[in-house]
Short mmCIF file of C-alpha atoms in Angstrom, two decimals:
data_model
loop_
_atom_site.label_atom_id
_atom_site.label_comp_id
_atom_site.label_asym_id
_atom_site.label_seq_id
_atom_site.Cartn_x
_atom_site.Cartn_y
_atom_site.Cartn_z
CA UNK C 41 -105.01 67.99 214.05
CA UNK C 42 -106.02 66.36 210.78
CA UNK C 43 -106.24 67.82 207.19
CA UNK C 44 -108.21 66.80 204.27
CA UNK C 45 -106.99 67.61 200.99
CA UNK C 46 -108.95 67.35 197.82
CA UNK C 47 -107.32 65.77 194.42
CA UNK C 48 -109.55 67.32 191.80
CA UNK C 49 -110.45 65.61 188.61
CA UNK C 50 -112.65 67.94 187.09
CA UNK C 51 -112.20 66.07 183.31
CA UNK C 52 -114.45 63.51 184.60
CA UNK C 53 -116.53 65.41 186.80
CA UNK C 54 -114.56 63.17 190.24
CA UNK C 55 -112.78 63.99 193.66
CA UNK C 56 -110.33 61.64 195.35
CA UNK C 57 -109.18 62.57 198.90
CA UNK C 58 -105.40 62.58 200.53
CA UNK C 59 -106.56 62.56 204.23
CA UNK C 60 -104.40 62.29 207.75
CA UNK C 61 -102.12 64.12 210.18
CA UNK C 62 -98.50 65.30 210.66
CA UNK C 63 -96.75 62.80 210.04
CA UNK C 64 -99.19 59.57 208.00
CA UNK C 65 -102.29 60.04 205.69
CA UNK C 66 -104.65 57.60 203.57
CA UNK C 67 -105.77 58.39 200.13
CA UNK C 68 -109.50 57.34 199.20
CA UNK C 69 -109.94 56.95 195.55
CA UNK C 70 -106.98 58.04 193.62
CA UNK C 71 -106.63 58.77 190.06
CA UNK C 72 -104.49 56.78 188.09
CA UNK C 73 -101.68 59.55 187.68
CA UNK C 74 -100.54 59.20 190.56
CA UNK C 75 -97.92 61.40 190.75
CA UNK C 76 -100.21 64.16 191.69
CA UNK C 77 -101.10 62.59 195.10
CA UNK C 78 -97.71 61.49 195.75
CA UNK C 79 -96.55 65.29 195.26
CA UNK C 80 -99.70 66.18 197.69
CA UNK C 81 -98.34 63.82 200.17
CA UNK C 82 -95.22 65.58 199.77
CA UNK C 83 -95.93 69.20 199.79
CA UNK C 84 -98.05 68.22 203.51
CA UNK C 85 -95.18 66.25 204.27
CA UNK C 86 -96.57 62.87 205.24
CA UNK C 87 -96.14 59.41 203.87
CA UNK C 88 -99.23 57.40 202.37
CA UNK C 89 -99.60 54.01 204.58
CA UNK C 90 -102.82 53.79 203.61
CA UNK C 91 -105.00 53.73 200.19
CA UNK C 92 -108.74 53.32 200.30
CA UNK C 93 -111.17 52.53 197.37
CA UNK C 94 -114.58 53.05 198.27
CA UNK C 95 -115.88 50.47 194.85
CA UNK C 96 -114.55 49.06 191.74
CA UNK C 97 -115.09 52.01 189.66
CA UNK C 98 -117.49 52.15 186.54
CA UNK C 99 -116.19 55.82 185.21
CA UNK C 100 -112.02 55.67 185.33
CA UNK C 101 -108.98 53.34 185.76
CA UNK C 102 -108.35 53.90 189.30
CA UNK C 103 -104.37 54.35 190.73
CA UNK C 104 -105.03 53.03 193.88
CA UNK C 105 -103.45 49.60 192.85
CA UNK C 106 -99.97 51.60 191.29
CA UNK C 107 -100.16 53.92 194.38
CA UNK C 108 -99.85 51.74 196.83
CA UNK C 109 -97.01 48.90 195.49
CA UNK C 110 -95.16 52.25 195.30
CA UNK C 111 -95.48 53.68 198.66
CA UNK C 112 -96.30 50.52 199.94
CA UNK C 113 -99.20 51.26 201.41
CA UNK C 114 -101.95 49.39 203.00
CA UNK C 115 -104.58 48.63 200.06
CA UNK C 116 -108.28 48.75 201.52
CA UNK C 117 -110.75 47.66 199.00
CA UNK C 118 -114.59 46.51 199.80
CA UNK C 119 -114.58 42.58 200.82
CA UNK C 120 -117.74 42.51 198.30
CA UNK C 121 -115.93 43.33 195.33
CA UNK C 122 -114.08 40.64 193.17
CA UNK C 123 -110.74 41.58 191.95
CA UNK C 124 -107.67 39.93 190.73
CA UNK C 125 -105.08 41.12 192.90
CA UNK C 126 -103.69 40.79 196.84
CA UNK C 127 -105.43 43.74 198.95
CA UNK C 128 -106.87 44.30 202.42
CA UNK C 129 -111.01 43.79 201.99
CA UNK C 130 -112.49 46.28 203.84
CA UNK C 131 -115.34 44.71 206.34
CA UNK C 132 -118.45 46.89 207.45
CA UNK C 133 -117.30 48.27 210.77
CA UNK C 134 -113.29 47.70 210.66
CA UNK C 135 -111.61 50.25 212.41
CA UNK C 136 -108.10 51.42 210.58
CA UNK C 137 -106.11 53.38 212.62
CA UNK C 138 -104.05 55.71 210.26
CA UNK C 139 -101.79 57.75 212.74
CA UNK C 140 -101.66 60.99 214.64
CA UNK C 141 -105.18 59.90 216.58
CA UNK C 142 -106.82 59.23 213.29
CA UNK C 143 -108.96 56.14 212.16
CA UNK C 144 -111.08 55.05 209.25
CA UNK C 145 -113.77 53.44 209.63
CA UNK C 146 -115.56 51.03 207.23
CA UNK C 147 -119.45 51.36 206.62
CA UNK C 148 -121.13 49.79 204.23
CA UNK C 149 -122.97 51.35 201.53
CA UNK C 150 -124.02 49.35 198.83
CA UNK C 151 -126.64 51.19 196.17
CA UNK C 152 -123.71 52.29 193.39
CA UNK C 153 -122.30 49.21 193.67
CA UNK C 154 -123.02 46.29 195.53
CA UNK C 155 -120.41 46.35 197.09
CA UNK C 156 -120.14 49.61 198.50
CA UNK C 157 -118.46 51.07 201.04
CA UNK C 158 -117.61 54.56 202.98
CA UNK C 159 -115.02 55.31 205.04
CA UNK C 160 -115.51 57.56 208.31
CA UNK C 161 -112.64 59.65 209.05
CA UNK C 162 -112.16 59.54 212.57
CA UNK C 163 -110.12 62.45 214.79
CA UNK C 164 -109.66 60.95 218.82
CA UNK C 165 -113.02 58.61 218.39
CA UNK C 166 -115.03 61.56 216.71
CA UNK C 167 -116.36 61.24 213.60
CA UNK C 168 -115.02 64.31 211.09
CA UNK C 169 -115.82 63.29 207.55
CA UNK C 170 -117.16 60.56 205.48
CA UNK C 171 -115.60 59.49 201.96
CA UNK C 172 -118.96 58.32 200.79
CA UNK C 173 -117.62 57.49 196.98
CA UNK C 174 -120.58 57.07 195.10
CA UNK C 175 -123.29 56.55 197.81
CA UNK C 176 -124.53 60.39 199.33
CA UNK C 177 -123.60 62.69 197.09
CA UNK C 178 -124.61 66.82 197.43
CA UNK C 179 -127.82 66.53 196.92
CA UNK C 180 -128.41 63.43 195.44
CA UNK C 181 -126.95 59.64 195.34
CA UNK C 182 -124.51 57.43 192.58
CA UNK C 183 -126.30 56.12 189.65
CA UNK C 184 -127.84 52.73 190.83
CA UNK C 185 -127.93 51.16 187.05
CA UNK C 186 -124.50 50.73 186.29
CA UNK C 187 -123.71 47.29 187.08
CA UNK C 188 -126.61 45.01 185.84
CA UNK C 189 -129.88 46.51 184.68
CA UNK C 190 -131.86 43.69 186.73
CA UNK C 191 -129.69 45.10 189.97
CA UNK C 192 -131.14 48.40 189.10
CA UNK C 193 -134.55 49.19 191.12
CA UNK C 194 -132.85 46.89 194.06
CA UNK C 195 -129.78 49.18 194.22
CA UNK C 196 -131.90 52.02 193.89
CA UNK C 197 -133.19 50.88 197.16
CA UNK C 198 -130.34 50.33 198.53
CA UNK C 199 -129.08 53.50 197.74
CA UNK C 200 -132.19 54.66 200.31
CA UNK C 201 -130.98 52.94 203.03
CA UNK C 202 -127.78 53.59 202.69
CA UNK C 203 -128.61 57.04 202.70
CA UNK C 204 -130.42 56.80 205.79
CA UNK C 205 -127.71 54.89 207.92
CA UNK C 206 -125.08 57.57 207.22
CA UNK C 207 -127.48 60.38 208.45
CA UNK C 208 -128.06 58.02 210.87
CA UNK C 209 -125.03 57.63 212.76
CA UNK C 210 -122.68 60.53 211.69
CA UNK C 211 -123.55 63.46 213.58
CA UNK C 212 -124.57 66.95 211.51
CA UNK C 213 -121.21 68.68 211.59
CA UNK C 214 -119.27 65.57 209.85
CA UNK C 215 -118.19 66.86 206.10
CA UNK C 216 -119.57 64.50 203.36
CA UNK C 217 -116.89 63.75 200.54
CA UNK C 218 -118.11 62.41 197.95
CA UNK C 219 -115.95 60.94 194.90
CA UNK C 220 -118.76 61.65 192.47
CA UNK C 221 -121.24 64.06 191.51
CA UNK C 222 -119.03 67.66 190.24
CA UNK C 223 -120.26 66.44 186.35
CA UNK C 224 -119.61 62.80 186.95
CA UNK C 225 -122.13 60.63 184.94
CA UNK C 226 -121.73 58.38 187.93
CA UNK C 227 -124.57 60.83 189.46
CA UNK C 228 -127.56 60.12 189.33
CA UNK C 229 -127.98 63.94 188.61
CA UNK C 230 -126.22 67.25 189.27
CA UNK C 231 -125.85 68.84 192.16
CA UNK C 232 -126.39 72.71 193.07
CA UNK C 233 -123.23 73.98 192.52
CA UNK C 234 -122.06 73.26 196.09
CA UNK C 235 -118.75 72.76 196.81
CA UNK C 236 -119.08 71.03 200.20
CA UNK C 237 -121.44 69.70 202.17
CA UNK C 238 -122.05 67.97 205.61
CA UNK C 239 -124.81 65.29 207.19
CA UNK C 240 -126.79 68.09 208.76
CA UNK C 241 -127.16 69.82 205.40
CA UNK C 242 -127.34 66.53 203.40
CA UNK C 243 -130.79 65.99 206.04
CA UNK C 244 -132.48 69.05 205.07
CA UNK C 245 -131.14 69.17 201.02
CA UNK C 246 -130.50 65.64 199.77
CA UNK C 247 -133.49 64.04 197.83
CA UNK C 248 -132.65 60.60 199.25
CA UNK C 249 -133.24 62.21 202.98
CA UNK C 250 -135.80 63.84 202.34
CA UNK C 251 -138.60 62.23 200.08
CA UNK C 252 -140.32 58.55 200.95
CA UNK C 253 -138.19 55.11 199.64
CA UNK C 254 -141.43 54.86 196.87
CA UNK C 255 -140.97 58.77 195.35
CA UNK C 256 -137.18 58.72 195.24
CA UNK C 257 -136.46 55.16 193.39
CA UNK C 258 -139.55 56.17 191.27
CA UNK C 259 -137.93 60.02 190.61
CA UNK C 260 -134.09 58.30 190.06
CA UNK C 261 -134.84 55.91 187.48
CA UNK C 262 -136.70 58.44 185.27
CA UNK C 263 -133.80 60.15 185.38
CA UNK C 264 -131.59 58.19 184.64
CA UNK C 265 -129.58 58.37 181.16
CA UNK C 266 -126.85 57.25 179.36
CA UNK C 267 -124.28 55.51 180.05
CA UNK C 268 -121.00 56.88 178.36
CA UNK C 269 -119.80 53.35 176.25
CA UNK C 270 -116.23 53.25 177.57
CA UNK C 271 -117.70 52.43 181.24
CA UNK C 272 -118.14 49.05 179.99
CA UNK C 273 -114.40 48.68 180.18
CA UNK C 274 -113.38 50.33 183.42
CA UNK C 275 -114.90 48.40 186.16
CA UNK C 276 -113.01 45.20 184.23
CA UNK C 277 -109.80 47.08 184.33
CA UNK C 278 -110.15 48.28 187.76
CA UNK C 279 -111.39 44.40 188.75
CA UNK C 280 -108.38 42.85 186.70
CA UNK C 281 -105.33 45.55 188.33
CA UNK C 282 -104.53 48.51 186.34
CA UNK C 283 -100.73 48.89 184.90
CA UNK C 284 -98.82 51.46 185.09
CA UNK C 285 -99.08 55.02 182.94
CA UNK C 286 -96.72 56.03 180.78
CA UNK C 287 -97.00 59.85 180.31
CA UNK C 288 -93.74 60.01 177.97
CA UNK C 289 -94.21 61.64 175.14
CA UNK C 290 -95.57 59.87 172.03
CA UNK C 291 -93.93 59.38 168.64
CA UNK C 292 -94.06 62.55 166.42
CA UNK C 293 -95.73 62.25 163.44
CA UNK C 294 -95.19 64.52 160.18
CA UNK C 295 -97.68 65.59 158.06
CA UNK C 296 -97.67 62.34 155.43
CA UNK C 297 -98.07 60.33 158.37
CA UNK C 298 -100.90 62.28 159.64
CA UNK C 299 -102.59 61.56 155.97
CA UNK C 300 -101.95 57.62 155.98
CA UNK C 301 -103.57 57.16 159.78
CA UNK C 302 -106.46 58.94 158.45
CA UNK C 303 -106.39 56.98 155.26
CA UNK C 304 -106.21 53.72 157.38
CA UNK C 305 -109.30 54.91 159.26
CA UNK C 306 -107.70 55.58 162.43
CA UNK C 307 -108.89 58.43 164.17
CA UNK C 308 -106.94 61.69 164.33
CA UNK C 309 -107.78 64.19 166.65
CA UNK C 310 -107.28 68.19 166.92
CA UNK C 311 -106.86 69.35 171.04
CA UNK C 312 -107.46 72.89 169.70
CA UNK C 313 -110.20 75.42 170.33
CA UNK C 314 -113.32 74.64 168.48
CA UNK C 315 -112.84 78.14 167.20
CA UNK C 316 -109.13 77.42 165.65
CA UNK C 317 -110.41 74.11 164.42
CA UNK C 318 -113.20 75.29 162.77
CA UNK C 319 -111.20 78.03 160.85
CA UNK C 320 -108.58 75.49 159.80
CA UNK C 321 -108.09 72.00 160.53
CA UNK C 322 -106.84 68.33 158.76
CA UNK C 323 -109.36 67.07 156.56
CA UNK C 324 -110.68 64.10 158.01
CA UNK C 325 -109.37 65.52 161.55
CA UNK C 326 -112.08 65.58 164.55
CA UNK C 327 -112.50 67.98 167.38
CA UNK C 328 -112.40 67.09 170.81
CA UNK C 329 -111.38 70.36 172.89
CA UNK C 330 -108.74 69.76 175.25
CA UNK C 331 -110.33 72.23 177.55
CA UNK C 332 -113.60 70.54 177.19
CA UNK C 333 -114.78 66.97 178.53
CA UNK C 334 -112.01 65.50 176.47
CA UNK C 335 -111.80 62.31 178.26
CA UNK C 336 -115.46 61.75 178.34
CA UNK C 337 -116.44 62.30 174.93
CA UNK C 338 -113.49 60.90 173.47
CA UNK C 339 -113.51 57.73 175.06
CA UNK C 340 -117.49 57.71 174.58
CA UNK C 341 -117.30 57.88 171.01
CA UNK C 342 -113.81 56.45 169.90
CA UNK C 343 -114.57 53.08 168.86
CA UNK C 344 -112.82 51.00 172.11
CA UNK C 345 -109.24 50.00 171.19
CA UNK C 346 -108.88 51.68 167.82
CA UNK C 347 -105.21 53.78 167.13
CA UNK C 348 -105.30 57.73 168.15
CA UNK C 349 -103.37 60.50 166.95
CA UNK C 350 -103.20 63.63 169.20
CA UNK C 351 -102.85 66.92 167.71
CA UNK C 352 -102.43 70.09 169.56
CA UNK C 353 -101.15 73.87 169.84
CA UNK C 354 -98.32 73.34 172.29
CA UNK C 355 -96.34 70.49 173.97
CA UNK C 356 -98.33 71.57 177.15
CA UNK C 357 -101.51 71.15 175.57
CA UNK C 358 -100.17 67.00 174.61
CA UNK C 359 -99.23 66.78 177.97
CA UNK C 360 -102.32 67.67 179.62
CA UNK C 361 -104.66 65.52 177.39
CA UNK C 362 -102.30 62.27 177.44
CA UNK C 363 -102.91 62.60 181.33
CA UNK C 364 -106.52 63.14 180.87
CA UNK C 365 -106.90 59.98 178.82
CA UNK C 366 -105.01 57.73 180.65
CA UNK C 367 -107.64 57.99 183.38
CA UNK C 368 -110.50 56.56 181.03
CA UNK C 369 -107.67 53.75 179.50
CA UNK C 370 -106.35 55.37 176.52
CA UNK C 371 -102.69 54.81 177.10
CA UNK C 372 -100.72 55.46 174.35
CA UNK C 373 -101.77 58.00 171.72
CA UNK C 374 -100.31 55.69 168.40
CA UNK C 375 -98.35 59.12 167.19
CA UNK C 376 -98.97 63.05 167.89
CA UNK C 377 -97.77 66.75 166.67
CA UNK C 378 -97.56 69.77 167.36
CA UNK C 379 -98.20 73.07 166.15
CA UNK C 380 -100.93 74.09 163.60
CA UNK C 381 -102.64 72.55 160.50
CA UNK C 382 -99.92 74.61 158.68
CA UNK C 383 -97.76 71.66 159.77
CA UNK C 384 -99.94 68.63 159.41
CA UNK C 385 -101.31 69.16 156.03
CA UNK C 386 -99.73 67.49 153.03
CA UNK C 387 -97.72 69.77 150.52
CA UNK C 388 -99.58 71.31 148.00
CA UNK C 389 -102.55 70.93 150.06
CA UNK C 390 -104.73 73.09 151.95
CA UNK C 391 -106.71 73.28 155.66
CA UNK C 392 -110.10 72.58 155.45
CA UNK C 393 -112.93 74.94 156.86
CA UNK C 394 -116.43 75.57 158.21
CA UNK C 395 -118.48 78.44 159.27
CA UNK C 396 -119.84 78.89 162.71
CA UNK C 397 -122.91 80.82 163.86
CA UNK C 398 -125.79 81.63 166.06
CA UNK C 399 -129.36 80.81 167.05
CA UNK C 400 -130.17 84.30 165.40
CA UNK C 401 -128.09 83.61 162.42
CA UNK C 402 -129.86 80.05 162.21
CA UNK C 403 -133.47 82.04 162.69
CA UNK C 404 -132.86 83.90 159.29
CA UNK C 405 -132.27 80.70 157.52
CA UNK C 406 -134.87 78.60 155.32
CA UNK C 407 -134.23 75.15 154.15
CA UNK C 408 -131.58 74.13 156.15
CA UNK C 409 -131.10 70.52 158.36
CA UNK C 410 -131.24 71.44 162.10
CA UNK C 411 -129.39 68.54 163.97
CA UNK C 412 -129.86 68.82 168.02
CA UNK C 413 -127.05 66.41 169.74
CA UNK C 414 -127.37 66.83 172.88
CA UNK C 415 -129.17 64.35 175.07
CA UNK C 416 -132.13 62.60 175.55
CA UNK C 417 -133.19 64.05 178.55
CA UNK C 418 -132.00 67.75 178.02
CA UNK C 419 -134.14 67.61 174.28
CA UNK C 420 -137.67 66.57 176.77
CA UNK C 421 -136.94 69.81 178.55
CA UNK C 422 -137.62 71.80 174.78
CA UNK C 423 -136.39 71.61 171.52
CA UNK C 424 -136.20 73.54 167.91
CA UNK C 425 -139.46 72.50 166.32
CA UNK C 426 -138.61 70.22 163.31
CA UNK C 427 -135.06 69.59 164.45
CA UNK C 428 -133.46 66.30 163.73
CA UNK C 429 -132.19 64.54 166.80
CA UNK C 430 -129.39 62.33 167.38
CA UNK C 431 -127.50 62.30 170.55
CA UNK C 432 -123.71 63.45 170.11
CA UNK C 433 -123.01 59.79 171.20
CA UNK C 434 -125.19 57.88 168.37
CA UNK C 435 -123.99 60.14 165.71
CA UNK C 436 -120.62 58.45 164.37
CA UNK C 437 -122.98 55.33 163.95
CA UNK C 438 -125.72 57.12 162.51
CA UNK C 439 -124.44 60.00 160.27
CA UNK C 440 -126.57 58.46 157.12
CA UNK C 441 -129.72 59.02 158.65
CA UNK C 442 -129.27 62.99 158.48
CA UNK C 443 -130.93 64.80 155.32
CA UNK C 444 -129.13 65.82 152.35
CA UNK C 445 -128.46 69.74 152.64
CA UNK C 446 -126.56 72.14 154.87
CA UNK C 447 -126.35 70.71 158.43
CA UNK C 448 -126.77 73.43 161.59
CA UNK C 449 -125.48 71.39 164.74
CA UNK C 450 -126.42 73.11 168.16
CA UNK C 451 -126.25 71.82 171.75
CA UNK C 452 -126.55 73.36 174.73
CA UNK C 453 -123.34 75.40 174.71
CA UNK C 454 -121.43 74.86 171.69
CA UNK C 455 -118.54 71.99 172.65
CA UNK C 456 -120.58 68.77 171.69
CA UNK C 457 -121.60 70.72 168.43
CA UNK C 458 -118.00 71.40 167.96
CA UNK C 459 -117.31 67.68 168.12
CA UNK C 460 -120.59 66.76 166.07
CA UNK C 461 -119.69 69.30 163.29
CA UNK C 462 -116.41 67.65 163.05
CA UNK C 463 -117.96 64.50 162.51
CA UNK C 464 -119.91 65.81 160.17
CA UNK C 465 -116.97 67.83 158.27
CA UNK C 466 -114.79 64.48 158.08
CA UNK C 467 -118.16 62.64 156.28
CA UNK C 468 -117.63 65.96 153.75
CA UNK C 469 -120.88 67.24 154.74
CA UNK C 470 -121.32 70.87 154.40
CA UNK C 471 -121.95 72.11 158.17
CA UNK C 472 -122.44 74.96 160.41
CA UNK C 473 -121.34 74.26 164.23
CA UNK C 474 -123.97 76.94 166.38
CA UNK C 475 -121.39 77.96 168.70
CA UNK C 476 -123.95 79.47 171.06
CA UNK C 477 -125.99 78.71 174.58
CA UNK C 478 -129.69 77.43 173.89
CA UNK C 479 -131.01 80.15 176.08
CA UNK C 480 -130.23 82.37 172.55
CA UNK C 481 -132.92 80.25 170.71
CA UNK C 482 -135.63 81.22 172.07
CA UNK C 483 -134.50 84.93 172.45
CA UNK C 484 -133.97 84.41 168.48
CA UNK C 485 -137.48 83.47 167.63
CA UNK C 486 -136.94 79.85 166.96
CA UNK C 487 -140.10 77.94 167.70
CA UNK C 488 -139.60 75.41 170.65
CA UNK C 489 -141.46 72.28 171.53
CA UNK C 490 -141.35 71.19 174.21
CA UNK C 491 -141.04 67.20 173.72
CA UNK C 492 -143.96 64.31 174.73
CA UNK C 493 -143.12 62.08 177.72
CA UNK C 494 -143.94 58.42 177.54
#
């Protein structure tokens, strides 16, 4: 009897997999805290003698390096991809037998990467599941454009085939577990809200299955859209052998020290609710929600490398977003506090504010700058007619080009304006963060466009 047992990432929008038996298991793309699998493995009690990465990852530091030197596991990556370090390269076809009558089997699946490859989870000789990392997703396939954009249209093709082979020789009842694709930007787009999914439904559902090679790489690279900036850095992390995380806490700052990081230009950001930040925060503080996408839109727009200080409501709340960052690479936070702005502001000194509102609110007003951040391909949909936009992720580099006067920020739901208003608020720009879902726009009268295509 075998088990699968999903380790959720839901930060980044990713799945790994602890997969085996009663008494061994393998894990297929890990996080890099680790010591959530390890206390899987030992709440099922089984050891991990095997670790599996299905590619070199474009979208977090993997653990699958830490994970196995400390259970000293077997280390399959794909023969394909180039990496610094002593593992086991996974050939299209090897059969690893894990224990208890269980097997993986290699099968290549290059399209993401390359390099590519899934892993068939095999019970007796019968194919159960697939681990099919960023090749089929539900409903859809990995992103094809994010290792060279001259690769692109070829791996889009290959993504096709790939497709096609797995529905090919995995019969209807195997699950498909994918690593990608629950808010990943690794997918090439979202799926349907589906938590799982098999080959036979993948056939009938999945747009790679189920359209000609021609339609689908035409349809996936119009749909394609940013990249977040900090994948640059991953894949050369994962390719070079992640270190070890250090989730200790980080050295408290006061609030004079608070003042000189932001004084220095280093970035100091508030975990809190966009709510509590916007009725109080640090001047010169910005808001990244630690209930939001914090890793993702942090390590999007935080130029790469540059000092962070972290603060937040609770010791819980610093705890949860130093383990959320480590998985994008942003190790050590340089100094963090606790508590409320009460306690980070300066003697003598007082929180700053700024309002936040509506789409109706926003419908009564004349004269003001309406700034739409969110992204390219949500503005073609439909947009506020005479809006200014600038993606949430061009905006640190581009706050000069928005007009003198009181800023309105919207998105689609109210976090990204949250971050954007705080942006905005640090630049001393007076600014109102619509904390509201888009839907409300047109039900307030604004007039939508909806915008050209090329």
């Amino acid at each position: 009897m075998y088990f699968v047992d999903t380790i959720d990432v839901p930060g980044l929008g990713n799945r790994g997999y602890l997969a085996g038996g009663a008494h061994s298991a393998v894990v297929v793309d890990p996080p890099r805290d680790i010591d959530r699998v390890i206390a899987a493995a030992a709440r099922r009690g089984v050891r991990i003698t095997h670790v599996a990465e299905t590619h070199v990852h474009n979208d977090y530091v993997t653990g699958g390096l830490e994970l196995a030197r400390v259970t000293g596991a077997r280390y399959l990556v794909p023969a394909g991809a180039r990496v610094a370090y002593e593992r086991t390269a996974a050939e299209d076809g090897d059969l690893t037998p894990i224990g208890d009558g269980l097997a993986l089997r290699a099968l290549a699946t290059p399209g993401h990467t390359p390099h590519h490859m899934s892993y068939v989870l095999e019970d007796d000789g019968r194919a159960v599941a697939v681990f099919t990392g960023g090749s089929l997703l539900i409903g859809t396939v990995g992103r094809p454009d994010l290792v060279e954009p001259r690769l692109t249209e070829r791996l889009a093709r290959a993504q096709y085939d790939s497709a096609h082979r797995l529905a090919a020789e995995l019969p209807d009842e195997a699950q498909v577990l994918p690593t990608h694709g629950f808010g990943s930007f690794c997918s090439a787009a979202q799926h349907d809200g589906r938590a799982q999914t098999t080959i036979g439904r993948e056939r009938t559902a999945n747009e790679a299955l189920v359209k000609d090679v021609d339609t689908f790489v035409a349809d996936l690279l119009a749909a394609l859209d940013d990249i977040p900036a900090y994948y640059a850095h991953m894949g050369p992390a994962n390719a070079g052998g992640p270190a070890p995380v250090d989730l200790t806490p980080p050295r408290r700052a006061d609030a004079g020290e608070i003042a000189a990081r932001l004084a220095a230009g280093e970035w100091v950001v508030d975990l809190r609710s966009r709510v509590a930040f916007a009725e109080g925060h640090v001047t010169g503080a910005l808001n990244f929600e630690a209930e939001g996408q914090l890793a993702t839109y942090l390590a999007w727009l935080l130029p790469w490398g540059k000092p962070v200080t972290l603060l937040a409501e609770s010791a819980e709340q610093l705890a949860d977003a130093q383990r959320e960052l480590v998985r994008v690479g942003i190790d050590r936070p340089a100094a963090a506090a606790t508590g409320s702005p009460a306690d980070w502001v300066p003697a003598g000194e007082r929180p700053r504010s700024f309002p936040r509102g509506t789409f109706a609110e926003l419908a009564a007003r004349d004269g003001v700058v309406i700034l739409d951040v969110r992204r390219d391909s949500e503005r073609a949909a439909e947009h506020i007619a005479g809006s200014l936009h600038i993606p949430l992720h061009r905006l640190r580099d581009r706050l000069a080009e928005v007009p003198d006067g009181t800023v309105w920020v919207h998105c689609a739901g109210g976090m990204r304006a949250a971050i954007a208003a705080s942006l905005l608020d640090a630049a001393g720009r007076d600014v109102v963060a619509v904390d509201d879902g888009f839907d409300a726009a047109r039900e307030a009268g604004l007039p939508l466009h909806r915008a050209s295509r090329a």
